[in-house]
């Protein structure tokens, strides 16, 4: 048998028909980072740049089969989760991830959008906290998701610090809390807080760009972390690189669709390996 030519990374997420977010954003990211993407589809969303028109979840026996067939044939070195809409989906993913070896797991807990809109059923929140978070090598909640998971209001920097500690206590090894998008004309930057398993912590800051071309930012960040872990980077290196990746993808705006558009994976894909972030 010929040696595998490309590292394989897996996304466990929903399909977004307009290509800007979800599984499609993950695959764009994998491609630009030079890894081969495989997927376990959990749901399908019909939508465009104006919004979502319909969505369906896939049967759990089909999801089980996706996991089994990927495990049978591919050597997945890292994976990430995206939208898991209900308790049944979460529990199905957890059972399969415990059954097979797919390497480190990046959990993007898709609960609330960066604008505060709820995406996860309330009844599923406890399943996510109790069953999925303990599997997370890296957890990447946005501002609202960190508040929802911890029940803590994040208004000061110390609140981020305490929330990250609480998320580690829930089982996540490394935590990256993504900063608040204030919808404020005076906002100059977005600051993310990172707490590593070692106890090391730091802030990552990038300019705030007042654009509607930000669909798939969180998906792409977590996918990039997974890709970099598969490629041998440390957790800190993977997080720092992913932060810069999405910063470039937002900064270099592209016009696709009419309203809320995608980030620019082509521009982000040009980042150099030797760059010091």
Short mmCIF file of C-alpha atoms in Angstrom, two decimals:
data_model
loop_
_atom_site.label_atom_id
_atom_site.label_comp_id
_atom_site.label_asym_id
_atom_site.label_seq_id
_atom_site.Cartn_x
_atom_site.Cartn_y
_atom_site.Cartn_z
CA UNK A 1 0.00 0.00 0.00
CA UNK A 2 1.29 3.45 -0.90
CA UNK A 3 2.12 5.82 1.95
CA UNK A 4 -0.55 8.42 2.68
CA UNK A 5 0.41 11.67 0.94
CA UNK A 6 -1.73 14.13 2.89
CA UNK A 7 -2.59 14.40 6.57
CA UNK A 8 -6.30 13.81 7.11
CA UNK A 9 -8.46 16.02 9.33
CA UNK A 10 -12.17 15.58 10.05
CA UNK A 11 -15.06 17.98 10.50
CA UNK A 12 -18.17 16.83 12.37
CA UNK A 13 -20.71 19.48 11.48
CA UNK A 14 -23.70 20.62 9.51
CA UNK A 15 -23.68 21.43 5.80
CA UNK A 16 -24.32 25.07 4.90
CA UNK A 17 -25.63 25.27 1.34
CA UNK A 18 -24.27 28.75 0.62
CA UNK A 19 -20.71 27.61 1.38
CA UNK A 20 -19.89 30.39 3.84
CA UNK A 21 -20.07 28.51 7.14
CA UNK A 22 -20.37 25.07 8.71
CA UNK A 23 -18.78 22.11 7.01
CA UNK A 24 -18.02 24.07 3.86
CA UNK A 25 -16.01 26.70 5.75
CA UNK A 26 -14.12 23.89 7.48
CA UNK A 27 -13.28 22.27 4.16
CA UNK A 28 -12.12 25.61 2.67
CA UNK A 29 -9.82 25.97 5.68
CA UNK A 30 -8.46 22.42 5.45
CA UNK A 31 -7.72 22.88 1.76
CA UNK A 32 -5.81 26.14 2.27
CA UNK A 33 -3.81 24.60 5.13
CA UNK A 34 -2.68 21.68 2.99
CA UNK A 35 -4.55 18.89 4.77
CA UNK A 36 -7.13 16.52 3.34
CA UNK A 37 -10.58 17.03 4.83
CA UNK A 38 -13.06 14.25 5.56
CA UNK A 39 -16.47 14.84 7.07
CA UNK A 40 -19.25 13.49 9.23
CA UNK A 41 -22.37 15.43 8.30
CA UNK A 42 -24.84 15.90 11.15
CA UNK A 43 -27.35 18.28 9.58
CA UNK A 44 -28.15 20.21 6.41
CA UNK A 45 -29.06 23.88 6.20
CA UNK A 46 -30.75 25.50 3.21
CA UNK A 47 -29.82 29.15 3.04
CA UNK A 48 -28.04 32.00 1.31
CA UNK A 49 -26.42 35.28 2.29
CA UNK A 50 -29.78 36.67 3.40
CA UNK A 51 -30.50 33.91 5.90
CA UNK A 52 -31.55 30.34 6.62
CA UNK A 53 -34.69 28.97 4.98
CA UNK A 54 -34.80 25.41 6.32
CA UNK A 55 -32.73 22.83 8.18
CA UNK A 56 -32.85 19.11 8.90
CA UNK A 57 -30.83 16.79 11.13
CA UNK A 58 -29.59 13.46 9.82
CA UNK A 59 -30.61 10.10 11.32
CA UNK A 60 -28.27 8.81 14.00
CA UNK A 61 -27.81 5.44 12.28
CA UNK A 62 -26.54 7.29 9.20
CA UNK A 63 -24.14 9.34 11.35
CA UNK A 64 -22.90 6.13 13.00
CA UNK A 65 -22.21 4.69 9.55
CA UNK A 66 -20.29 7.81 8.50
CA UNK A 67 -18.02 7.46 11.54
CA UNK A 68 -17.51 3.74 11.00
CA UNK A 69 -16.60 4.01 7.33
CA UNK A 70 -14.21 6.93 7.89
CA UNK A 71 -12.49 4.99 10.69
CA UNK A 72 -12.22 1.90 8.49
CA UNK A 73 -10.31 3.64 5.72
CA UNK A 74 -8.72 6.95 6.83
CA UNK A 75 -6.03 7.92 9.31
CA UNK A 76 -7.59 11.00 10.85
CA UNK A 77 -5.01 12.97 12.86
CA UNK A 78 -7.34 15.60 14.36
CA UNK A 79 -10.99 16.60 14.24
CA UNK A 80 -13.37 19.39 15.11
CA UNK A 81 -17.05 19.69 15.88
CA UNK A 82 -19.46 22.32 14.67
CA UNK A 83 -23.21 22.60 14.95
CA UNK A 84 -24.78 19.75 16.95
CA UNK A 85 -28.35 20.92 17.30
CA UNK A 86 -29.76 18.63 19.99
CA UNK A 87 -28.90 16.12 22.73
CA UNK A 88 -29.29 13.12 20.45
CA UNK A 89 -26.71 14.44 17.99
CA UNK A 90 -24.30 15.37 20.77
CA UNK A 91 -24.56 11.95 22.39
CA UNK A 92 -24.14 10.18 19.03
CA UNK A 93 -20.97 12.15 18.30
CA UNK A 94 -19.57 11.53 21.78
CA UNK A 95 -20.20 7.77 21.57
CA UNK A 96 -18.47 7.52 18.22
CA UNK A 97 -15.52 9.73 19.18
CA UNK A 98 -14.92 7.51 22.19
CA UNK A 99 -15.15 4.41 20.00
CA UNK A 100 -12.60 5.41 17.35
CA UNK A 101 -9.20 7.11 17.38
CA UNK A 102 -9.46 10.41 15.52
CA UNK A 103 -6.78 12.30 17.43
CA UNK A 104 -7.19 15.58 19.33
CA UNK A 105 -10.64 17.18 19.20
CA UNK A 106 -11.36 20.88 18.77
CA UNK A 107 -14.85 21.69 20.06
CA UNK A 108 -16.54 24.75 18.60
CA UNK A 109 -19.62 24.83 20.88
CA UNK A 110 -22.14 26.28 18.44
CA UNK A 111 -24.68 27.60 20.94
CA UNK A 112 -25.07 31.32 20.27
CA UNK A 113 -24.00 33.42 17.28
CA UNK A 114 -21.54 36.29 17.73
CA UNK A 115 -24.62 38.54 17.60
CA UNK A 116 -26.40 36.68 20.41
CA UNK A 117 -28.86 34.47 18.49
CA UNK A 118 -29.50 31.01 20.03
CA UNK A 119 -28.55 28.01 17.83
CA UNK A 120 -28.64 25.11 20.30
CA UNK A 121 -31.75 23.78 22.00
CA UNK A 122 -31.73 24.64 25.71
CA UNK A 123 -32.32 20.98 26.56
CA UNK A 124 -29.06 20.05 24.80
CA UNK A 125 -26.85 22.46 26.74
CA UNK A 126 -26.35 20.08 29.63
CA UNK A 127 -25.39 17.22 27.31
CA UNK A 128 -22.80 19.47 25.69
CA UNK A 129 -21.35 20.46 29.07
CA UNK A 130 -21.39 16.98 30.62
CA UNK A 131 -20.44 14.80 27.66
CA UNK A 132 -18.73 16.76 24.86
CA UNK A 133 -16.62 19.31 26.74
CA UNK A 134 -14.59 16.63 28.57
CA UNK A 135 -13.42 15.35 25.16
CA UNK A 136 -12.14 18.77 24.05
CA UNK A 137 -8.42 19.20 23.50
CA UNK A 138 -9.30 22.79 22.61
CA UNK A 139 -12.60 24.57 23.32
CA UNK A 140 -13.38 27.73 21.33
CA UNK A 141 -16.55 29.45 22.63
CA UNK A 142 -17.44 32.95 21.55
CA UNK A 143 -18.31 35.62 24.12
CA UNK A 144 -21.99 34.63 24.36
CA UNK A 145 -21.24 30.90 24.45
CA UNK A 146 -18.77 31.34 27.29
CA UNK A 147 -21.45 33.26 29.21
CA UNK A 148 -24.03 30.56 28.49
CA UNK A 149 -21.77 27.69 29.49
CA UNK A 150 -20.59 29.26 32.74
CA UNK A 151 -23.63 31.35 33.72
CA UNK A 152 -21.18 34.20 34.20
CA UNK A 153 -21.44 37.72 32.76
CA UNK A 154 -18.24 38.70 30.93
CA UNK A 155 -17.82 42.43 31.39
CA UNK A 156 -14.25 42.73 32.66
CA UNK A 157 -11.03 40.95 31.73
CA UNK A 158 -11.06 39.08 35.04
CA UNK A 159 -14.45 37.61 34.08
CA UNK A 160 -12.83 35.97 31.02
CA UNK A 161 -10.08 34.58 33.24
CA UNK A 162 -12.54 33.04 35.68
CA UNK A 163 -14.81 31.72 32.90
CA UNK A 164 -11.88 29.97 31.23
CA UNK A 165 -10.94 28.32 34.55
CA UNK A 166 -14.53 27.12 34.98
CA UNK A 167 -14.57 25.69 31.45
CA UNK A 168 -11.36 23.80 32.24
CA UNK A 169 -13.03 22.46 35.38
CA UNK A 170 -15.80 21.12 33.12
CA UNK A 171 -13.15 19.04 31.34
CA UNK A 172 -11.85 21.10 28.40
CA UNK A 173 -8.04 20.92 28.38
CA UNK A 174 -7.33 24.22 26.60
CA UNK A 175 -9.77 27.12 26.28
CA UNK A 176 -9.93 30.06 23.85
CA UNK A 177 -12.74 32.54 24.62
CA UNK A 178 -13.32 34.68 21.57
CA UNK A 179 -13.83 38.38 22.16
CA UNK A 180 -16.99 40.44 22.00
CA UNK A 181 -18.18 42.11 18.78
CA UNK A 182 -19.81 45.20 20.27
CA UNK A 183 -21.48 46.64 17.14
CA UNK A 184 -19.83 49.85 18.26
CA UNK A 185 -18.38 52.32 15.78
CA UNK A 186 -15.63 53.07 18.31
CA UNK A 187 -14.46 49.46 18.66
CA UNK A 188 -10.82 49.19 17.60
CA UNK A 189 -9.91 45.59 18.28
CA UNK A 190 -11.14 42.16 19.29
CA UNK A 191 -9.35 40.43 22.18
CA UNK A 192 -9.47 36.69 22.81
CA UNK A 193 -8.39 35.03 26.05
CA UNK A 194 -6.50 31.73 26.02
CA UNK A 195 -5.92 29.41 28.97
CA UNK A 196 -3.70 26.40 28.28
CA UNK A 197 -3.66 23.04 30.04
CA UNK A 198 -0.24 23.94 31.46
CA UNK A 199 -1.73 26.96 33.25
CA UNK A 200 -0.16 29.45 30.86
CA UNK A 201 -2.55 32.15 29.70
CA UNK A 202 -2.43 35.08 27.30
CA UNK A 203 -4.54 37.52 25.31
CA UNK A 204 -4.63 37.68 21.52
CA UNK A 205 -5.64 40.95 19.91
CA UNK A 206 -6.51 41.79 16.31
CA UNK A 207 -8.10 44.84 14.67
CA UNK A 208 -11.89 45.00 14.56
CA UNK A 209 -13.17 45.26 10.98
CA UNK A 210 -16.71 46.69 10.60
CA UNK A 211 -17.83 44.32 7.84
CA UNK A 212 -20.69 41.94 7.15
CA UNK A 213 -18.25 39.52 5.46
CA UNK A 214 -17.64 37.39 8.56
CA UNK A 215 -19.71 34.24 7.99
CA UNK A 216 -17.77 31.15 9.00
CA UNK A 217 -15.22 32.92 11.20
CA UNK A 218 -15.65 30.60 14.18
CA UNK A 219 -15.85 27.51 11.99
CA UNK A 220 -12.66 28.46 10.20
CA UNK A 221 -10.81 29.28 13.42
CA UNK A 222 -11.55 25.88 14.96
CA UNK A 223 -10.85 24.09 11.67
CA UNK A 224 -7.51 25.85 11.38
CA UNK A 225 -6.57 24.84 14.94
CA UNK A 226 -7.43 21.22 14.11
CA UNK A 227 -5.41 21.35 10.89
CA UNK A 228 -2.37 22.77 12.65
CA UNK A 229 -2.57 20.19 15.44
CA UNK A 230 -2.63 17.46 12.78
CA UNK A 231 0.42 19.03 11.19
CA UNK A 232 2.36 18.79 14.45
CA UNK A 233 2.06 22.25 15.96
CA UNK A 234 1.63 22.66 19.69
CA UNK A 235 -1.75 23.83 20.99
CA UNK A 236 -0.37 27.33 21.56
CA UNK A 237 1.17 27.50 18.10
CA UNK A 238 -2.05 26.23 16.50
CA UNK A 239 -4.19 28.80 18.32
CA UNK A 240 -1.88 31.70 17.51
CA UNK A 241 -1.70 30.71 13.85
CA UNK A 242 -5.49 30.27 13.60
CA UNK A 243 -6.07 33.72 15.10
CA UNK A 244 -3.92 35.30 12.41
CA UNK A 245 -5.52 33.11 9.73
CA UNK A 246 -9.04 34.40 10.42
CA UNK A 247 -7.79 37.96 10.91
CA UNK A 248 -6.36 37.97 7.39
CA UNK A 249 -9.49 36.26 6.02
CA UNK A 250 -11.71 39.01 7.47
CA UNK A 251 -9.38 41.89 6.58
CA UNK A 252 -9.12 40.95 2.90
CA UNK A 253 -12.85 41.28 2.22
CA UNK A 254 -14.48 39.59 -0.78
CA UNK A 255 -17.88 40.21 -2.33
CA UNK A 256 -19.77 36.94 -2.57
CA UNK A 257 -23.52 37.02 -2.02
CA UNK A 258 -25.58 40.11 -1.35
CA UNK A 259 -25.76 40.48 2.43
CA UNK A 260 -23.82 38.48 5.06
CA UNK A 261 -20.90 37.09 3.11
CA UNK A 262 -18.01 34.67 3.68
CA UNK A 263 -14.49 35.41 4.84
CA UNK A 264 -11.61 35.20 2.38
CA UNK A 265 -9.94 31.80 2.71
CA UNK A 266 -7.78 32.48 -0.35
CA UNK A 267 -6.04 35.40 1.36
CA UNK A 268 -5.62 33.47 4.62
CA UNK A 269 -4.16 30.55 2.69
CA UNK A 270 -1.22 32.70 1.68
CA UNK A 271 0.12 32.91 5.27
CA UNK A 272 3.70 31.70 5.50
CA UNK A 273 4.73 28.77 7.66
CA UNK A 274 7.64 30.68 9.13
CA UNK A 275 5.55 33.63 10.27
CA UNK A 276 6.02 34.32 14.00
CA UNK A 277 2.67 34.85 15.66
#
